[in-house]
Short mmCIF file of N, CA and C in Angstrom, two decimals:
data_model
loop_
_atom_site.label_atom_id
_atom_site.label_comp_id
_atom_site.label_asym_id
_atom_site.label_seq_id
_atom_site.Cartn_x
_atom_site.Cartn_y
_atom_site.Cartn_z
N GLN Y 1 -194.55 133.82 56.34
CA GLN Y 1 -193.16 134.07 56.71
C GLN Y 1 -192.39 132.76 56.65
N VAL Y 2 -191.31 132.75 55.88
CA VAL Y 2 -190.48 131.56 55.75
C VAL Y 2 -189.64 131.39 57.01
N GLN Y 3 -189.70 130.20 57.58
CA GLN Y 3 -188.93 129.93 58.78
C GLN Y 3 -188.42 128.50 58.77
N LEU Y 4 -187.17 128.34 59.22
CA LEU Y 4 -186.56 127.02 59.40
C LEU Y 4 -186.13 126.90 60.85
N VAL Y 5 -186.51 125.81 61.49
CA VAL Y 5 -186.16 125.62 62.89
C VAL Y 5 -185.46 124.28 63.05
N GLU Y 6 -184.20 124.36 63.51
CA GLU Y 6 -183.42 123.14 63.75
C GLU Y 6 -183.61 122.66 65.19
N SER Y 7 -183.47 121.36 65.37
CA SER Y 7 -183.53 120.77 66.71
C SER Y 7 -182.74 119.47 66.69
N GLY Y 8 -182.47 118.95 67.89
CA GLY Y 8 -181.82 117.66 68.00
C GLY Y 8 -180.35 117.71 68.38
N GLY Y 9 -179.79 118.91 68.48
CA GLY Y 9 -178.40 119.02 68.87
C GLY Y 9 -178.21 118.70 70.35
N GLY Y 10 -176.95 118.63 70.75
CA GLY Y 10 -176.66 118.36 72.15
C GLY Y 10 -175.23 117.89 72.34
N LEU Y 11 -174.97 117.36 73.52
CA LEU Y 11 -173.65 116.84 73.88
C LEU Y 11 -173.66 115.33 73.73
N VAL Y 12 -172.66 114.81 73.03
CA VAL Y 12 -172.57 113.37 72.80
C VAL Y 12 -171.11 112.95 72.90
N GLN Y 13 -170.88 111.74 73.33
CA GLN Y 13 -169.52 111.22 73.44
C GLN Y 13 -169.00 110.79 72.07
N PRO Y 14 -167.69 110.80 71.89
CA PRO Y 14 -167.12 110.29 70.63
C PRO Y 14 -167.62 108.89 70.31
N GLY Y 15 -167.97 108.69 69.05
CA GLY Y 15 -168.54 107.42 68.63
C GLY Y 15 -170.05 107.37 68.71
N GLY Y 16 -170.66 108.36 69.31
CA GLY Y 16 -172.10 108.40 69.47
C GLY Y 16 -172.83 108.90 68.24
N SER Y 17 -174.15 109.00 68.39
CA SER Y 17 -175.02 109.40 67.27
C SER Y 17 -176.01 110.47 67.71
N LEU Y 18 -176.42 111.25 66.73
CA LEU Y 18 -177.49 112.23 66.91
C LEU Y 18 -178.27 112.32 65.62
N ARG Y 19 -179.54 112.71 65.74
CA ARG Y 19 -180.33 113.01 64.56
C ARG Y 19 -180.85 114.44 64.68
N LEU Y 20 -180.44 115.27 63.73
CA LEU Y 20 -180.92 116.65 63.68
C LEU Y 20 -182.17 116.71 62.81
N SER Y 21 -183.07 117.61 63.18
CA SER Y 21 -184.28 117.86 62.41
C SER Y 21 -184.34 119.33 62.03
N CYS Y 22 -184.91 119.58 60.88
CA CYS Y 22 -185.14 120.96 60.42
C CYS Y 22 -186.57 121.02 59.90
N THR Y 23 -187.42 121.74 60.60
CA THR Y 23 -188.82 121.83 60.21
C THR Y 23 -189.09 123.20 59.60
N ALA Y 24 -189.73 123.17 58.44
CA ALA Y 24 -190.01 124.40 57.71
C ALA Y 24 -191.44 124.86 57.96
N SER Y 25 -191.62 126.17 57.99
CA SER Y 25 -192.96 126.75 58.05
C SER Y 25 -193.01 127.94 57.12
N GLY Y 26 -194.21 128.21 56.60
CA GLY Y 26 -194.37 129.34 55.68
C GLY Y 26 -194.10 128.97 54.23
N PHE Y 27 -193.67 127.74 53.97
CA PHE Y 27 -193.49 127.28 52.60
C PHE Y 27 -193.53 125.75 52.57
N THR Y 28 -193.71 125.22 51.36
CA THR Y 28 -193.77 123.78 51.18
C THR Y 28 -192.39 123.27 50.80
N LEU Y 29 -191.83 122.49 51.68
CA LEU Y 29 -190.45 122.06 51.56
C LEU Y 29 -190.17 121.27 50.28
N GLU Y 30 -191.18 120.60 49.74
CA GLU Y 30 -190.94 119.70 48.60
C GLU Y 30 -190.49 120.47 47.36
N HIS Y 31 -190.68 121.79 47.33
CA HIS Y 31 -190.27 122.58 46.17
C HIS Y 31 -188.89 123.20 46.36
N TYR Y 32 -188.18 122.77 47.40
CA TYR Y 32 -186.93 123.39 47.75
C TYR Y 32 -185.79 122.38 47.82
N ALA Y 33 -184.63 122.79 47.33
CA ALA Y 33 -183.40 122.09 47.66
C ALA Y 33 -183.06 122.45 49.10
N MET Y 34 -182.56 121.45 49.84
CA MET Y 34 -182.28 121.65 51.25
C MET Y 34 -180.85 121.26 51.57
N GLY Y 35 -180.29 121.91 52.57
CA GLY Y 35 -178.92 121.60 52.94
C GLY Y 35 -178.67 121.71 54.43
N TRP Y 36 -177.67 120.98 54.88
CA TRP Y 36 -177.15 121.10 56.24
C TRP Y 36 -175.73 121.64 56.15
N PHE Y 37 -175.45 122.64 56.96
CA PHE Y 37 -174.15 123.26 57.03
C PHE Y 37 -173.70 123.27 58.49
N ARG Y 38 -172.41 123.51 58.70
CA ARG Y 38 -171.92 123.63 60.07
C ARG Y 38 -170.83 124.68 60.14
N GLN Y 39 -170.71 125.25 61.33
CA GLN Y 39 -169.67 126.25 61.56
C GLN Y 39 -169.06 126.02 62.92
N ALA Y 40 -167.80 125.64 62.91
CA ALA Y 40 -167.05 125.47 64.15
C ALA Y 40 -166.49 126.82 64.58
N ALA Y 41 -166.16 126.93 65.84
CA ALA Y 41 -165.65 128.19 66.39
C ALA Y 41 -164.41 128.63 65.62
N GLY Y 42 -164.42 129.85 65.13
CA GLY Y 42 -163.27 130.41 64.44
C GLY Y 42 -163.10 129.95 63.01
N LYS Y 43 -164.08 129.22 62.49
CA LYS Y 43 -163.95 128.69 61.12
C LYS Y 43 -165.11 129.17 60.26
N LYS Y 44 -164.94 129.02 58.95
CA LYS Y 44 -165.99 129.36 58.01
C LYS Y 44 -167.11 128.32 58.04
N ARG Y 45 -168.30 128.77 57.67
CA ARG Y 45 -169.42 127.84 57.55
C ARG Y 45 -169.17 126.94 56.34
N GLU Y 46 -169.38 125.63 56.52
CA GLU Y 46 -169.12 124.68 55.45
C GLU Y 46 -170.32 123.77 55.21
N GLY Y 47 -170.44 123.33 53.97
CA GLY Y 47 -171.53 122.42 53.63
C GLY Y 47 -171.26 121.02 54.14
N VAL Y 48 -172.28 120.39 54.68
CA VAL Y 48 -172.19 119.02 55.19
C VAL Y 48 -172.87 118.07 54.20
N SER Y 49 -174.13 118.32 53.92
CA SER Y 49 -174.86 117.50 52.97
C SER Y 49 -176.07 118.26 52.47
N CYS Y 50 -176.38 118.08 51.19
CA CYS Y 50 -177.48 118.79 50.57
C CYS Y 50 -178.28 117.83 49.68
N VAL Y 51 -179.58 118.11 49.53
CA VAL Y 51 -180.46 117.19 48.80
C VAL Y 51 -181.34 117.95 47.83
N SER Y 52 -181.55 117.37 46.67
CA SER Y 52 -182.35 118.01 45.62
C SER Y 52 -183.83 118.03 45.97
N SER Y 53 -184.58 118.90 45.28
CA SER Y 53 -186.02 118.96 45.49
C SER Y 53 -186.73 117.81 44.78
N ILE Y 54 -186.11 117.27 43.73
CA ILE Y 54 -186.70 116.16 42.97
C ILE Y 54 -185.74 114.98 43.02
N GLY Y 55 -186.24 113.82 43.42
CA GLY Y 55 -185.43 112.62 43.33
C GLY Y 55 -184.51 112.37 44.49
N ASP Y 56 -184.44 113.30 45.43
CA ASP Y 56 -183.60 113.12 46.62
C ASP Y 56 -182.15 112.78 46.28
N ASN Y 57 -181.61 113.45 45.29
CA ASN Y 57 -180.19 113.28 44.98
C ASN Y 57 -179.37 114.13 45.93
N THR Y 58 -178.27 113.56 46.42
CA THR Y 58 -177.55 114.22 47.51
C THR Y 58 -176.11 114.55 47.15
N ASN Y 59 -175.60 115.51 47.87
CA ASN Y 59 -174.22 115.94 47.81
C ASN Y 59 -173.74 115.85 49.26
N ILE Y 60 -172.55 115.30 49.48
CA ILE Y 60 -172.09 115.13 50.85
C ILE Y 60 -170.60 115.41 50.94
N ALA Y 61 -170.19 116.06 52.01
CA ALA Y 61 -168.78 116.39 52.20
C ALA Y 61 -167.97 115.13 52.48
N ASP Y 62 -166.75 115.11 51.98
CA ASP Y 62 -165.88 113.94 52.17
C ASP Y 62 -165.66 113.65 53.66
N SER Y 63 -165.61 114.71 54.46
CA SER Y 63 -165.30 114.55 55.88
C SER Y 63 -166.37 113.78 56.65
N VAL Y 64 -167.58 113.70 56.10
CA VAL Y 64 -168.66 113.01 56.80
C VAL Y 64 -169.22 111.84 56.02
N LYS Y 65 -168.66 111.59 54.84
CA LYS Y 65 -169.16 110.51 53.99
C LYS Y 65 -169.06 109.17 54.73
N GLY Y 66 -170.14 108.41 54.67
CA GLY Y 66 -170.18 107.12 55.35
C GLY Y 66 -170.63 107.22 56.80
N ARG Y 67 -170.73 108.45 57.32
CA ARG Y 67 -171.15 108.62 58.72
C ARG Y 67 -172.46 109.42 58.83
N PHE Y 68 -172.66 110.38 57.95
CA PHE Y 68 -173.84 111.24 58.00
C PHE Y 68 -174.75 110.93 56.81
N THR Y 69 -176.05 111.06 57.05
CA THR Y 69 -177.03 110.85 55.99
C THR Y 69 -178.11 111.91 56.07
N ILE Y 70 -178.37 112.57 54.94
CA ILE Y 70 -179.45 113.54 54.87
C ILE Y 70 -180.69 112.86 54.30
N SER Y 71 -181.85 113.24 54.80
CA SER Y 71 -183.11 112.70 54.27
C SER Y 71 -184.18 113.76 54.46
N ARG Y 72 -185.28 113.58 53.75
CA ARG Y 72 -186.37 114.54 53.86
C ARG Y 72 -187.70 113.80 53.93
N ASP Y 73 -188.63 114.37 54.68
CA ASP Y 73 -189.99 113.86 54.78
C ASP Y 73 -190.90 115.02 54.41
N ASN Y 74 -191.29 115.06 53.15
CA ASN Y 74 -192.08 116.19 52.67
C ASN Y 74 -193.44 116.27 53.37
N ALA Y 75 -193.99 115.13 53.76
CA ALA Y 75 -195.28 115.13 54.44
C ALA Y 75 -195.19 115.85 55.78
N LYS Y 76 -194.02 115.80 56.40
CA LYS Y 76 -193.81 116.47 57.69
C LYS Y 76 -193.11 117.82 57.52
N ASN Y 77 -192.81 118.15 56.26
CA ASN Y 77 -192.10 119.41 55.99
C ASN Y 77 -190.80 119.51 56.78
N THR Y 78 -190.09 118.38 56.83
CA THR Y 78 -188.91 118.28 57.68
C THR Y 78 -187.77 117.60 56.94
N VAL Y 79 -186.56 118.08 57.19
CA VAL Y 79 -185.34 117.46 56.70
C VAL Y 79 -184.53 117.00 57.91
N TYR Y 80 -183.87 115.87 57.74
CA TYR Y 80 -183.11 115.28 58.83
C TYR Y 80 -181.63 115.15 58.46
N LEU Y 81 -180.79 115.11 59.48
CA LEU Y 81 -179.39 114.75 59.31
C LEU Y 81 -179.07 113.71 60.37
N GLU Y 82 -178.89 112.50 59.91
CA GLU Y 82 -178.52 111.40 60.80
C GLU Y 82 -177.00 111.38 60.89
N MET Y 83 -176.48 111.48 62.11
CA MET Y 83 -175.04 111.57 62.31
C MET Y 83 -174.59 110.42 63.20
N ASN Y 84 -173.70 109.60 62.66
CA ASN Y 84 -173.16 108.46 63.38
C ASN Y 84 -171.65 108.58 63.51
N SER Y 85 -171.09 107.79 64.41
CA SER Y 85 -169.64 107.78 64.64
C SER Y 85 -169.10 109.20 64.80
N LEU Y 86 -169.75 109.97 65.61
CA LEU Y 86 -169.36 111.37 65.80
C LEU Y 86 -168.00 111.48 66.44
N GLN Y 87 -167.26 112.50 66.00
CA GLN Y 87 -165.91 112.75 66.49
C GLN Y 87 -165.82 114.19 67.00
N PRO Y 88 -164.83 114.49 67.83
CA PRO Y 88 -164.70 115.86 68.35
C PRO Y 88 -164.65 116.91 67.25
N GLU Y 89 -164.08 116.57 66.11
CA GLU Y 89 -164.00 117.55 65.01
C GLU Y 89 -165.36 117.84 64.37
N ASP Y 90 -166.39 117.09 64.74
CA ASP Y 90 -167.74 117.38 64.26
C ASP Y 90 -168.43 118.45 65.12
N THR Y 91 -167.79 118.85 66.19
CA THR Y 91 -168.36 119.88 67.06
C THR Y 91 -168.53 121.19 66.29
N ALA Y 92 -169.74 121.71 66.29
CA ALA Y 92 -170.05 122.92 65.54
C ALA Y 92 -171.51 123.31 65.78
N ILE Y 93 -171.87 124.48 65.30
CA ILE Y 93 -173.29 124.83 65.19
C ILE Y 93 -173.73 124.34 63.81
N TYR Y 94 -174.84 123.61 63.79
CA TYR Y 94 -175.36 123.05 62.55
C TYR Y 94 -176.57 123.85 62.10
N TYR Y 95 -176.54 124.24 60.85
CA TYR Y 95 -177.58 125.06 60.27
C TYR Y 95 -178.29 124.33 59.12
N CYS Y 96 -179.56 124.60 59.01
CA CYS Y 96 -180.38 124.12 57.91
C CYS Y 96 -180.59 125.28 56.94
N ALA Y 97 -180.64 124.97 55.63
CA ALA Y 97 -180.83 126.02 54.62
C ALA Y 97 -181.73 125.51 53.50
N ALA Y 98 -182.36 126.45 52.80
CA ALA Y 98 -183.31 126.10 51.74
C ALA Y 98 -183.19 127.04 50.56
N ARG Y 99 -183.44 126.49 49.38
CA ARG Y 99 -183.52 127.32 48.17
C ARG Y 99 -184.65 126.77 47.30
N GLN Y 100 -185.50 127.69 46.83
CA GLN Y 100 -186.60 127.28 45.97
C GLN Y 100 -186.07 127.00 44.57
N VAL Y 101 -186.05 125.74 44.18
CA VAL Y 101 -185.55 125.35 42.87
C VAL Y 101 -186.07 123.95 42.55
N HIS Y 102 -186.50 123.75 41.31
CA HIS Y 102 -187.00 122.44 40.87
C HIS Y 102 -185.92 121.78 40.02
N LEU Y 103 -185.07 121.02 40.68
CA LEU Y 103 -183.97 120.36 40.00
C LEU Y 103 -183.82 118.94 40.52
N ARG Y 104 -183.47 118.06 39.61
CA ARG Y 104 -183.23 116.67 40.00
C ARG Y 104 -181.76 116.48 40.43
N ASP Y 105 -180.87 117.29 39.87
CA ASP Y 105 -179.44 117.14 40.18
C ASP Y 105 -179.18 117.48 41.65
N ALA Y 106 -178.19 116.82 42.22
CA ALA Y 106 -177.78 117.16 43.58
C ALA Y 106 -177.35 118.63 43.61
N PRO Y 107 -177.85 119.41 44.54
CA PRO Y 107 -177.54 120.84 44.55
C PRO Y 107 -176.15 121.11 45.11
N PRO Y 108 -175.58 122.25 44.76
CA PRO Y 108 -174.30 122.62 45.39
C PRO Y 108 -174.48 122.72 46.89
N CYS Y 109 -173.48 122.31 47.60
CA CYS Y 109 -173.54 122.42 49.06
C CYS Y 109 -172.64 123.61 49.45
N GLU Y 110 -173.00 124.77 48.90
CA GLU Y 110 -172.25 126.00 49.12
C GLU Y 110 -173.19 127.04 49.71
N THR Y 111 -172.71 127.85 50.62
CA THR Y 111 -173.58 128.79 51.34
C THR Y 111 -174.26 129.79 50.41
N PHE Y 112 -173.56 130.20 49.32
CA PHE Y 112 -174.12 131.24 48.46
C PHE Y 112 -175.39 130.78 47.75
N TYR Y 113 -175.59 129.48 47.63
CA TYR Y 113 -176.69 128.93 46.83
C TYR Y 113 -178.03 129.03 47.54
N TYR Y 114 -178.04 129.16 48.85
CA TYR Y 114 -179.25 129.02 49.64
C TYR Y 114 -179.82 130.35 50.09
N GLU Y 115 -181.16 130.43 50.08
CA GLU Y 115 -181.86 131.69 50.33
C GLU Y 115 -182.30 131.86 51.77
N HIS Y 116 -182.64 130.77 52.40
CA HIS Y 116 -183.24 130.83 53.74
C HIS Y 116 -182.42 129.98 54.70
N TRP Y 117 -182.27 130.48 55.92
CA TRP Y 117 -181.43 129.82 56.92
C TRP Y 117 -182.14 129.75 58.26
N GLY Y 118 -181.87 128.66 58.98
CA GLY Y 118 -182.32 128.55 60.35
C GLY Y 118 -181.33 129.21 61.29
N GLN Y 119 -181.65 129.16 62.58
CA GLN Y 119 -180.82 129.79 63.59
C GLN Y 119 -179.70 128.88 64.09
N GLY Y 120 -179.79 127.60 63.79
CA GLY Y 120 -178.73 126.68 64.16
C GLY Y 120 -178.98 125.92 65.45
N THR Y 121 -178.32 124.77 65.56
CA THR Y 121 -178.38 123.96 66.77
C THR Y 121 -176.96 123.48 67.08
N GLN Y 122 -176.59 123.56 68.34
CA GLN Y 122 -175.22 123.23 68.74
C GLN Y 122 -175.05 121.72 68.89
N VAL Y 123 -173.98 121.22 68.29
CA VAL Y 123 -173.57 119.82 68.47
C VAL Y 123 -172.17 119.83 69.08
N THR Y 124 -172.02 119.18 70.22
CA THR Y 124 -170.74 119.10 70.89
C THR Y 124 -170.39 117.63 71.11
N VAL Y 125 -169.23 117.24 70.60
CA VAL Y 125 -168.76 115.86 70.74
C VAL Y 125 -167.56 115.87 71.67
N SER Y 126 -167.74 115.30 72.85
CA SER Y 126 -166.70 115.36 73.86
C SER Y 126 -166.91 114.26 74.89
N SER Y 127 -165.80 113.77 75.42
CA SER Y 127 -165.88 112.78 76.49
C SER Y 127 -165.82 113.45 77.86
#
C-alpha cells in the first residue's frame, strides 16, 4: 500500500524556520518525482517545490524562492522541505505528493501531475 506521511509542521514566529519531512512506505521513493504543495484556508492548493527522480532537478514557486529548499534522501525514503524566513502568508496545510516517473527534467509542480498524496501537516506562522 502506497503511503506518504508528512511531519514537522507547527507554530512558528515570523522569520523562523521549520523542516518538513515526508516519508514514503509501500514504494521506493527513488523512482518517483516528488513535490511539496500547500493550501491556505479558502484558497486553491498550489505547488511549492518539486524534484525530479533523476538528478534532483527542482522546480520552485517564485513566492518561496530563496527561502525554501526541497531535498530527498532516497536511503531514508524521505523528502524534506527546509523553510526559512517564514512569513504569515506561508501559513497553510503542506502536502507531499509523488508520481512514478523516470525523468531528469524538473517535474511540473502542478497538482494534476501527481498520483499519490499525504494527509498534510499544518504550518502556522504567527507572532
